[in-house]
CSV table of N, CA and C in Angstrom, one decimal:
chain,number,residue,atom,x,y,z
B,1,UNK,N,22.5,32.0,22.3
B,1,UNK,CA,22.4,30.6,22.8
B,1,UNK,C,23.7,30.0,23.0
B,2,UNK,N,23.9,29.4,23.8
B,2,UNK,CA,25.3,28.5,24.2
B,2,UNK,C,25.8,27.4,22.9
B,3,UNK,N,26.8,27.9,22.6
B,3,UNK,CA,28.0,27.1,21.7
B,3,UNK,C,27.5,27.9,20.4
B,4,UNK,N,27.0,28.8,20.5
B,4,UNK,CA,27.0,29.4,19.2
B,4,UNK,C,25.6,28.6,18.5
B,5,UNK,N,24.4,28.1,19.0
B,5,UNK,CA,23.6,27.3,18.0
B,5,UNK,C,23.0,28.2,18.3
B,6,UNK,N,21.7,28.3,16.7
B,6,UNK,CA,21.1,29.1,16.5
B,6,UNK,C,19.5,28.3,17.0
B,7,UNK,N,18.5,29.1,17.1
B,7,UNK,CA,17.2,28.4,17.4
B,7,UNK,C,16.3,28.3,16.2
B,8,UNK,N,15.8,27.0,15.8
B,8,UNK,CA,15.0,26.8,14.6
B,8,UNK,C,14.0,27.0,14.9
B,9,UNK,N,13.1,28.2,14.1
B,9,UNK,CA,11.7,28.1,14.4
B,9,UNK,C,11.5,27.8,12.9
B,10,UNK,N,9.7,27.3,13.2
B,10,UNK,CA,9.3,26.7,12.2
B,10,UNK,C,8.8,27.7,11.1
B,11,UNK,N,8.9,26.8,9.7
B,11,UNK,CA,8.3,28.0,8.8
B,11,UNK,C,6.6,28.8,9.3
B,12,UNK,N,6.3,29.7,8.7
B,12,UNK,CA,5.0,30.1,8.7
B,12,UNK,C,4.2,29.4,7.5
B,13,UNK,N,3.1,28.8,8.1
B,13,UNK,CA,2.4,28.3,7.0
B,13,UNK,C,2.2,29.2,6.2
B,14,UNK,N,2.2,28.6,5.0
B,14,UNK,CA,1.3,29.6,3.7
B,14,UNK,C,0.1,28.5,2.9
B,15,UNK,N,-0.6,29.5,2.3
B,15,UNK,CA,-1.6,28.8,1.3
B,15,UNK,C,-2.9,28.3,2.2
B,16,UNK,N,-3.7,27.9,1.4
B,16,UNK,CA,-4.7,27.4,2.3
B,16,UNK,C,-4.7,25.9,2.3
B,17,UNK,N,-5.8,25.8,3.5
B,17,UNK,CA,-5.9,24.0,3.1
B,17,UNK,C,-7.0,23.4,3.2
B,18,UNK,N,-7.2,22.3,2.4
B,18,UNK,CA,-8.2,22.0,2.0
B,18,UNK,C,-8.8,20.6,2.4
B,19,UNK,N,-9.2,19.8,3.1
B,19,UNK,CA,-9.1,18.6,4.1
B,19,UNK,C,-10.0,17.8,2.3
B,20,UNK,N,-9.4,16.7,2.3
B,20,UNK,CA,-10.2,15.7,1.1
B,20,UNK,C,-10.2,14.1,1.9
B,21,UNK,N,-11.2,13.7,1.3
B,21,UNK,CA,-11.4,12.6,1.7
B,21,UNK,C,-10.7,11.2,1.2
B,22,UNK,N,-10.7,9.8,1.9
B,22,UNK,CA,-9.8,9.0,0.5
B,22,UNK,C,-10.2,8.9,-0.8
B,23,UNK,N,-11.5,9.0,-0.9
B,23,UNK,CA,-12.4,8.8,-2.1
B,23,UNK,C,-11.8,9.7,-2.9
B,24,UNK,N,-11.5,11.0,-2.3
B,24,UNK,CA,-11.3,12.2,-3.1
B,24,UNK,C,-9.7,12.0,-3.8
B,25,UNK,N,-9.0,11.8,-2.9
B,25,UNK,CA,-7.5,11.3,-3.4
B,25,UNK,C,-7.6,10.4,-4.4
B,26,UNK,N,-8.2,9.1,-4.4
B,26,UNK,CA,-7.9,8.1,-5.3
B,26,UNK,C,-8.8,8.7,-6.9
B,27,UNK,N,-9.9,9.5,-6.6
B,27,UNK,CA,-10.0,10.4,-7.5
B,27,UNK,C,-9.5,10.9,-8.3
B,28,UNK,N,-8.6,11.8,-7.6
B,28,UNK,CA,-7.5,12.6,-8.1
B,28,UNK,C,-6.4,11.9,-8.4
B,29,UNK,N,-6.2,10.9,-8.2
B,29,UNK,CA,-4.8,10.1,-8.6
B,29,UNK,C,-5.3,9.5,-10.0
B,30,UNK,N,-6.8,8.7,-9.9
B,30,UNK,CA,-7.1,8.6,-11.4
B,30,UNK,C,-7.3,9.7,-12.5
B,31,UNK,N,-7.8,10.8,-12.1
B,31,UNK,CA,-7.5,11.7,-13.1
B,31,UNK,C,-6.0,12.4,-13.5
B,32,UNK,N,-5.1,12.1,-12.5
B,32,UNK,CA,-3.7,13.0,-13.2
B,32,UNK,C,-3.3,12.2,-14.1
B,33,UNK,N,-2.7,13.5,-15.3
B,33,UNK,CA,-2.0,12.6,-16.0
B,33,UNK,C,-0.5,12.1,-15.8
B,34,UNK,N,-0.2,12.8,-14.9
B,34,UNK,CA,1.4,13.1,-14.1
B,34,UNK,C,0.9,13.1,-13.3
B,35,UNK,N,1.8,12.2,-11.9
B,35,UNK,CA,2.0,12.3,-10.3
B,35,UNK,C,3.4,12.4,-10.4
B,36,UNK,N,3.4,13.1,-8.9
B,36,UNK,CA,5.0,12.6,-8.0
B,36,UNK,C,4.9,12.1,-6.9
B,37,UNK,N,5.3,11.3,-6.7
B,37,UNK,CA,5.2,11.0,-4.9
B,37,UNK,C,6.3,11.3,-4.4
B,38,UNK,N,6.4,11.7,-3.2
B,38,UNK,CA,7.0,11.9,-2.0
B,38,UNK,C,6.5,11.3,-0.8
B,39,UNK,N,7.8,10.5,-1.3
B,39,UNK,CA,7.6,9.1,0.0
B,39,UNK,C,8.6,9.7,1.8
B,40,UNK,N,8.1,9.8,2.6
B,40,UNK,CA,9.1,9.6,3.5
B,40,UNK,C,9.2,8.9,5.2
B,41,UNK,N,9.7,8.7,5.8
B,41,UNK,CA,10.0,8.3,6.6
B,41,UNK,C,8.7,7.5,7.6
B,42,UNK,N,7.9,8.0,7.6
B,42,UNK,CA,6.3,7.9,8.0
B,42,UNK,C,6.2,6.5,6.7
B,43,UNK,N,6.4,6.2,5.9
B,43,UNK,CA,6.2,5.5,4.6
B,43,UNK,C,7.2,4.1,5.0
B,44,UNK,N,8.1,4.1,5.5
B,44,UNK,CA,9.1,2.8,5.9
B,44,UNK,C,8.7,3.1,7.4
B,45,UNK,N,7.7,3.5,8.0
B,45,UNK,CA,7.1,3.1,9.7
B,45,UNK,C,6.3,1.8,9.3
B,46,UNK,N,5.6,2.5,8.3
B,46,UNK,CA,4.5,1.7,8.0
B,46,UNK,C,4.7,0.7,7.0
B,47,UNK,N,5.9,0.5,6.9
B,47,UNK,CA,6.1,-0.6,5.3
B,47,UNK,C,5.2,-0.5,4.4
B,48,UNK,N,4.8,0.5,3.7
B,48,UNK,CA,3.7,0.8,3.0
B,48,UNK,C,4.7,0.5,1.6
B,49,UNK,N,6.2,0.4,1.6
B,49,UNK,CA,6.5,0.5,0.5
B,49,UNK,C,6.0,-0.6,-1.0
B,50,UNK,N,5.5,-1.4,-0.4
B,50,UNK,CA,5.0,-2.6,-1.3
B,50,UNK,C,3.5,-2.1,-1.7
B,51,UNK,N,2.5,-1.5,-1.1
B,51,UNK,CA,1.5,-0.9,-1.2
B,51,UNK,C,1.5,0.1,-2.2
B,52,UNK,N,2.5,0.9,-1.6
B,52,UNK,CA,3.2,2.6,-2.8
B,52,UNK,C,3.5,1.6,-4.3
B,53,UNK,N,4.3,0.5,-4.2
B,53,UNK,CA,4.6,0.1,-5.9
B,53,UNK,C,3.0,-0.8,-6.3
B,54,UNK,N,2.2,-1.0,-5.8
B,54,UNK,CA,1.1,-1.8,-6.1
B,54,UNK,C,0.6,-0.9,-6.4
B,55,UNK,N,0.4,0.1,-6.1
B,55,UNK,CA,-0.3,1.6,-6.3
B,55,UNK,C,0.3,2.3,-7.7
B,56,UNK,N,1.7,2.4,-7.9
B,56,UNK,CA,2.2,2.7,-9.0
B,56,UNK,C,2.5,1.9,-10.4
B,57,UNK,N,2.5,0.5,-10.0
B,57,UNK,CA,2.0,0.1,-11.1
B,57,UNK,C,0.7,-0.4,-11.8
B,58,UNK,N,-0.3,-0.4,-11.2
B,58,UNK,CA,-1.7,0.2,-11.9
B,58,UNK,C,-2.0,1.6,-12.1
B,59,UNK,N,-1.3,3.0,-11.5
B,59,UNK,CA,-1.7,4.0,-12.1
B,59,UNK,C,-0.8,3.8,-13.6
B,60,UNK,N,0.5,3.2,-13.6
B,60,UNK,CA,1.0,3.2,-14.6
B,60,UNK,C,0.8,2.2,-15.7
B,61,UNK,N,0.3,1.5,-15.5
B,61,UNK,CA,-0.5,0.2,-16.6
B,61,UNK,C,-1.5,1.3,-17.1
B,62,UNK,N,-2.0,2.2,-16.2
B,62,UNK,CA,-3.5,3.0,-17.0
B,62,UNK,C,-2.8,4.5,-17.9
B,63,UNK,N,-1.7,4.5,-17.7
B,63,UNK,CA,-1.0,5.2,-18.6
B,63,UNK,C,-0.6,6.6,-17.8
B,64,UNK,N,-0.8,6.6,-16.7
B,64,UNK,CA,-0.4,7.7,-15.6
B,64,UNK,C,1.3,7.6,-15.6
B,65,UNK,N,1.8,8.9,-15.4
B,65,UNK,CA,2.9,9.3,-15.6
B,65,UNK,C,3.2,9.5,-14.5
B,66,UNK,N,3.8,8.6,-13.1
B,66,UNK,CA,4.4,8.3,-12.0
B,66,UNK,C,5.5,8.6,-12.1
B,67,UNK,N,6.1,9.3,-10.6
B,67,UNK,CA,7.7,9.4,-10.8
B,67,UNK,C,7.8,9.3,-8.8
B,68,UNK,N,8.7,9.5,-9.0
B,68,UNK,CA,8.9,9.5,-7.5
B,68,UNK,C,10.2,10.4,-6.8
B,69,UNK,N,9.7,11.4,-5.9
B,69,UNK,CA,10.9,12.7,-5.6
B,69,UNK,C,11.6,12.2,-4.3
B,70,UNK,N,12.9,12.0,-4.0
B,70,UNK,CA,13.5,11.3,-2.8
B,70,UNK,C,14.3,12.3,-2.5
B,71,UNK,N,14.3,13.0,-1.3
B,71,UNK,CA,14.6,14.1,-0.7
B,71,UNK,C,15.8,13.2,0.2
B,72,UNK,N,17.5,13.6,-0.1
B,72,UNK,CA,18.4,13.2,0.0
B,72,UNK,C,18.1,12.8,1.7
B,73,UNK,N,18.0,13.0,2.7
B,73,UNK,CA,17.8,12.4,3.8
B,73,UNK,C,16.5,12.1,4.4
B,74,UNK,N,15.8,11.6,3.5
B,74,UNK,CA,14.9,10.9,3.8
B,74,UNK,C,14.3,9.5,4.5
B,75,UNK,N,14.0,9.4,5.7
B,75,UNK,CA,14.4,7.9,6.0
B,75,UNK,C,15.2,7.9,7.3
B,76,UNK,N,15.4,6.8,7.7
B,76,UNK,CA,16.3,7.4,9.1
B,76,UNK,C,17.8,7.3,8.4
B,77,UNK,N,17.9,7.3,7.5
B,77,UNK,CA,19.5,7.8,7.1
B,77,UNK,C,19.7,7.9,5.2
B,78,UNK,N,20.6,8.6,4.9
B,78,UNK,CA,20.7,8.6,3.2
B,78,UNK,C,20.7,7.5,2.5
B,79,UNK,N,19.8,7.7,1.5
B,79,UNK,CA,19.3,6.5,0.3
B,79,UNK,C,18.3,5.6,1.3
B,80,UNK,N,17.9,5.5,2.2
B,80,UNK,CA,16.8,4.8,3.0
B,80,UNK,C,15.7,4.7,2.1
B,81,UNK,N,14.8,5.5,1.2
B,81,UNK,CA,14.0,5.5,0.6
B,81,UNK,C,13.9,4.8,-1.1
B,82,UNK,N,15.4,4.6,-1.6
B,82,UNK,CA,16.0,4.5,-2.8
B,82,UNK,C,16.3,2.7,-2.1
B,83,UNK,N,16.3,2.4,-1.4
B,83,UNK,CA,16.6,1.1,-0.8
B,83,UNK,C,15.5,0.1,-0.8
B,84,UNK,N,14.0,1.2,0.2
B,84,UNK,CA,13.2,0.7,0.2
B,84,UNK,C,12.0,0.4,-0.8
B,85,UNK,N,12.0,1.4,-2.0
B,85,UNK,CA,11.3,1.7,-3.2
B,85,UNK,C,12.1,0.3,-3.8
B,86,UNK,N,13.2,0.3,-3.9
B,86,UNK,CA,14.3,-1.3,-5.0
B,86,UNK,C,13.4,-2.4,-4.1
B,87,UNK,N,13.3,-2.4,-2.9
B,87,UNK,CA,13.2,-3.9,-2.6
B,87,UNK,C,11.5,-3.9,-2.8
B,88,UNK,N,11.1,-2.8,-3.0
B,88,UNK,CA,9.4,-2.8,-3.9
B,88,UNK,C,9.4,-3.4,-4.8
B,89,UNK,N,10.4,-3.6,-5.8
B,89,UNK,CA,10.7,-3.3,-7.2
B,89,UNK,C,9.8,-2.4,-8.0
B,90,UNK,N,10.5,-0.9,-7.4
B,90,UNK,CA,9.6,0.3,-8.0
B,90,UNK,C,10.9,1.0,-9.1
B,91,UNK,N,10.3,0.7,-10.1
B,91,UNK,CA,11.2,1.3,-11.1
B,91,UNK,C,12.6,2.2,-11.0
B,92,UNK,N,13.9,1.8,-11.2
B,92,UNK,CA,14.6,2.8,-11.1
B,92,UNK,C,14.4,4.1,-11.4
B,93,UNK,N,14.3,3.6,-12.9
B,93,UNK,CA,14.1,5.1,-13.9
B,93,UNK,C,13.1,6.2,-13.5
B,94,UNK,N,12.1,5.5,-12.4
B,94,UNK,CA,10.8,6.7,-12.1
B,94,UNK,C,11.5,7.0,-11.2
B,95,UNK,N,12.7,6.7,-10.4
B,95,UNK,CA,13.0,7.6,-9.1
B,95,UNK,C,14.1,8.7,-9.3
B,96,UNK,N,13.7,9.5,-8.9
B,96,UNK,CA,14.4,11.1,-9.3
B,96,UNK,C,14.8,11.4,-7.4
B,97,UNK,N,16.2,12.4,-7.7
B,97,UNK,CA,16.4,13.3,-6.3
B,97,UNK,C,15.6,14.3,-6.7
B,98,UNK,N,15.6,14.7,-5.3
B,98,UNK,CA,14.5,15.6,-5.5
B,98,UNK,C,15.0,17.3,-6.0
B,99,UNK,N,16.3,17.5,-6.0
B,99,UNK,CA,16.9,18.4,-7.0
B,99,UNK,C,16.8,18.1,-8.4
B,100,UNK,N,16.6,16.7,-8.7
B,100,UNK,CA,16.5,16.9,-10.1
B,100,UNK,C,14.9,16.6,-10.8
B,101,UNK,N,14.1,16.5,-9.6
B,101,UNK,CA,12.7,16.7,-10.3
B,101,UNK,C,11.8,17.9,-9.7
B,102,UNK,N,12.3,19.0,-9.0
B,102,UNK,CA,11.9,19.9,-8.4
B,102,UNK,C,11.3,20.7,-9.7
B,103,UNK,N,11.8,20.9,-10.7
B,103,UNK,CA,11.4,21.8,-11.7
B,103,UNK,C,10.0,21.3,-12.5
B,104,UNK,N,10.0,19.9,-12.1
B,104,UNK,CA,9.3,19.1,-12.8
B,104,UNK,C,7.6,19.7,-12.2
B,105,UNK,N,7.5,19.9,-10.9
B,105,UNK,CA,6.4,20.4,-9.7
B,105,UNK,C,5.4,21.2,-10.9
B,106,UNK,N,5.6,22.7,-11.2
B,106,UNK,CA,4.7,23.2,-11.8
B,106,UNK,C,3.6,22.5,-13.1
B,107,UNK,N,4.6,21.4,-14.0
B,107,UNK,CA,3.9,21.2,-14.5
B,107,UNK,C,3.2,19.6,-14.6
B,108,UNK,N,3.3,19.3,-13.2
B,108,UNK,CA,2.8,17.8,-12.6
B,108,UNK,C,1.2,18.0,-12.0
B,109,UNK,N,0.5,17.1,-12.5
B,109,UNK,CA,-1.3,17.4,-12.0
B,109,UNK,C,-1.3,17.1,-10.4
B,110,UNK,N,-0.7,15.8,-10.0
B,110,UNK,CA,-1.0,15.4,-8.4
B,110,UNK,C,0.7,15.4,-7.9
B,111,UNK,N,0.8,15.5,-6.3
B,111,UNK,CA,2.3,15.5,-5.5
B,111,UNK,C,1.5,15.2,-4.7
B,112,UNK,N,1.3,13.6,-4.6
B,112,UNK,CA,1.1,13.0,-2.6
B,112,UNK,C,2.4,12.7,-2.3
B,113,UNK,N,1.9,13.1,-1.2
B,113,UNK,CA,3.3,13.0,-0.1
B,113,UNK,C,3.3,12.0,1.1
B,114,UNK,N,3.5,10.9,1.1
B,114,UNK,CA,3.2,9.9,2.1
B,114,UNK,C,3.9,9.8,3.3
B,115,UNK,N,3.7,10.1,3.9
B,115,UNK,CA,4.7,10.0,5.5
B,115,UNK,C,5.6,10.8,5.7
B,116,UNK,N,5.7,11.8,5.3
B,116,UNK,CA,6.6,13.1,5.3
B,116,UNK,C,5.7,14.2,5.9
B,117,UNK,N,4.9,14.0,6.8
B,117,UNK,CA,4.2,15.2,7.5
B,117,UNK,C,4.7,16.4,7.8
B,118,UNK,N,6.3,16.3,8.2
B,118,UNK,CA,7.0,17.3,9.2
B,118,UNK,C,7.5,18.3,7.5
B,119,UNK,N,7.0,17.8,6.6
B,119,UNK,CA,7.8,18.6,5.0
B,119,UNK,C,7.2,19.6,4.7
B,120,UNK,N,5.8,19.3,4.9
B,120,UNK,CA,4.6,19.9,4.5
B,120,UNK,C,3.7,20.6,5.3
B,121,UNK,N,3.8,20.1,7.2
B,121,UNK,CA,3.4,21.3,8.0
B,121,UNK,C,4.1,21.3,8.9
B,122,UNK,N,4.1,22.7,8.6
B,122,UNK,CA,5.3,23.4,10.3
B,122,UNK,C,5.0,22.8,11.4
B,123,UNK,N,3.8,22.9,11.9
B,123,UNK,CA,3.5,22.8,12.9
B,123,UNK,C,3.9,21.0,13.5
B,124,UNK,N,4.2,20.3,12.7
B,124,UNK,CA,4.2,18.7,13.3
B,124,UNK,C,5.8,19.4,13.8
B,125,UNK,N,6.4,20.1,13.7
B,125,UNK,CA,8.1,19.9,14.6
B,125,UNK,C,7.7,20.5,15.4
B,126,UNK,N,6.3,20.9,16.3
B,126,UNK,CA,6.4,21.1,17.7
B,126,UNK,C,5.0,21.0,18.0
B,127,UNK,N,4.4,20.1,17.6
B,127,UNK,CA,2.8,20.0,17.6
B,127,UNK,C,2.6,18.5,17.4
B,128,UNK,N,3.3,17.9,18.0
B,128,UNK,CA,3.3,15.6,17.3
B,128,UNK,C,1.8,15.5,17.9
């Protein structure tokens, strides 16, 4: 390719998938005893960030173990997410990079991922 750039293709999906309904989600959000969210860019389209901390502080009044994974360029530029979670007033202490709660994944019951479509399937970087 010209100037030396390489061509990104997308990953190959893996795993299966399973379509759930909202019912099903808020389900599953009251049963975990642990979540993580991953918030991203799709998430400050929609100013949903006041919605996401309204959300996290009733699962956490019911004793749900909330945290939040902020993937260093998340947002239309770095700390965009860490910006917009503060002016939620969504707990510092629940927000983790996502290098340092990546290990946390195996032993977490729920990981929604809100507005980060392109993280989770290949196909949205050439399929919008």
């Amino acid at each position: 390719m010209a100037l030396g750039l390489a061509r990104k293709w997308p990953k190959k999906a893996e795993g299966t998938v399973k379509e759930v309904s909202a019912e099903d989600v808020v389900e599953m959000m009251l049963e975990a005893k642990s979540m993580i969210i991953v918030p991203g860019y799709g998430m400050a389209v929609a100013k949903a960030q006041h919605a996401v901390a309204d959300l996290t502080a009733k699962l956490r009044a019911r004793g749900n173990n909330v945290r939040f994974a902020i993937h260093p360029v998340a947002g239309r530029l770095p700390g965009h997410m860490n910006v917009l979670l503060a002016e939620a007033r969504v707990p510092y202490d629940i927000t983790y990079a996502m290098d340092a709660i990546n290990g946390d994944f195996p032993q977490t019951d729920l990981a929604l991922v809100l507005g980060a479509n392109d993280t989770v399937n290949p196909a949205a970087q050439t399929d919008p």
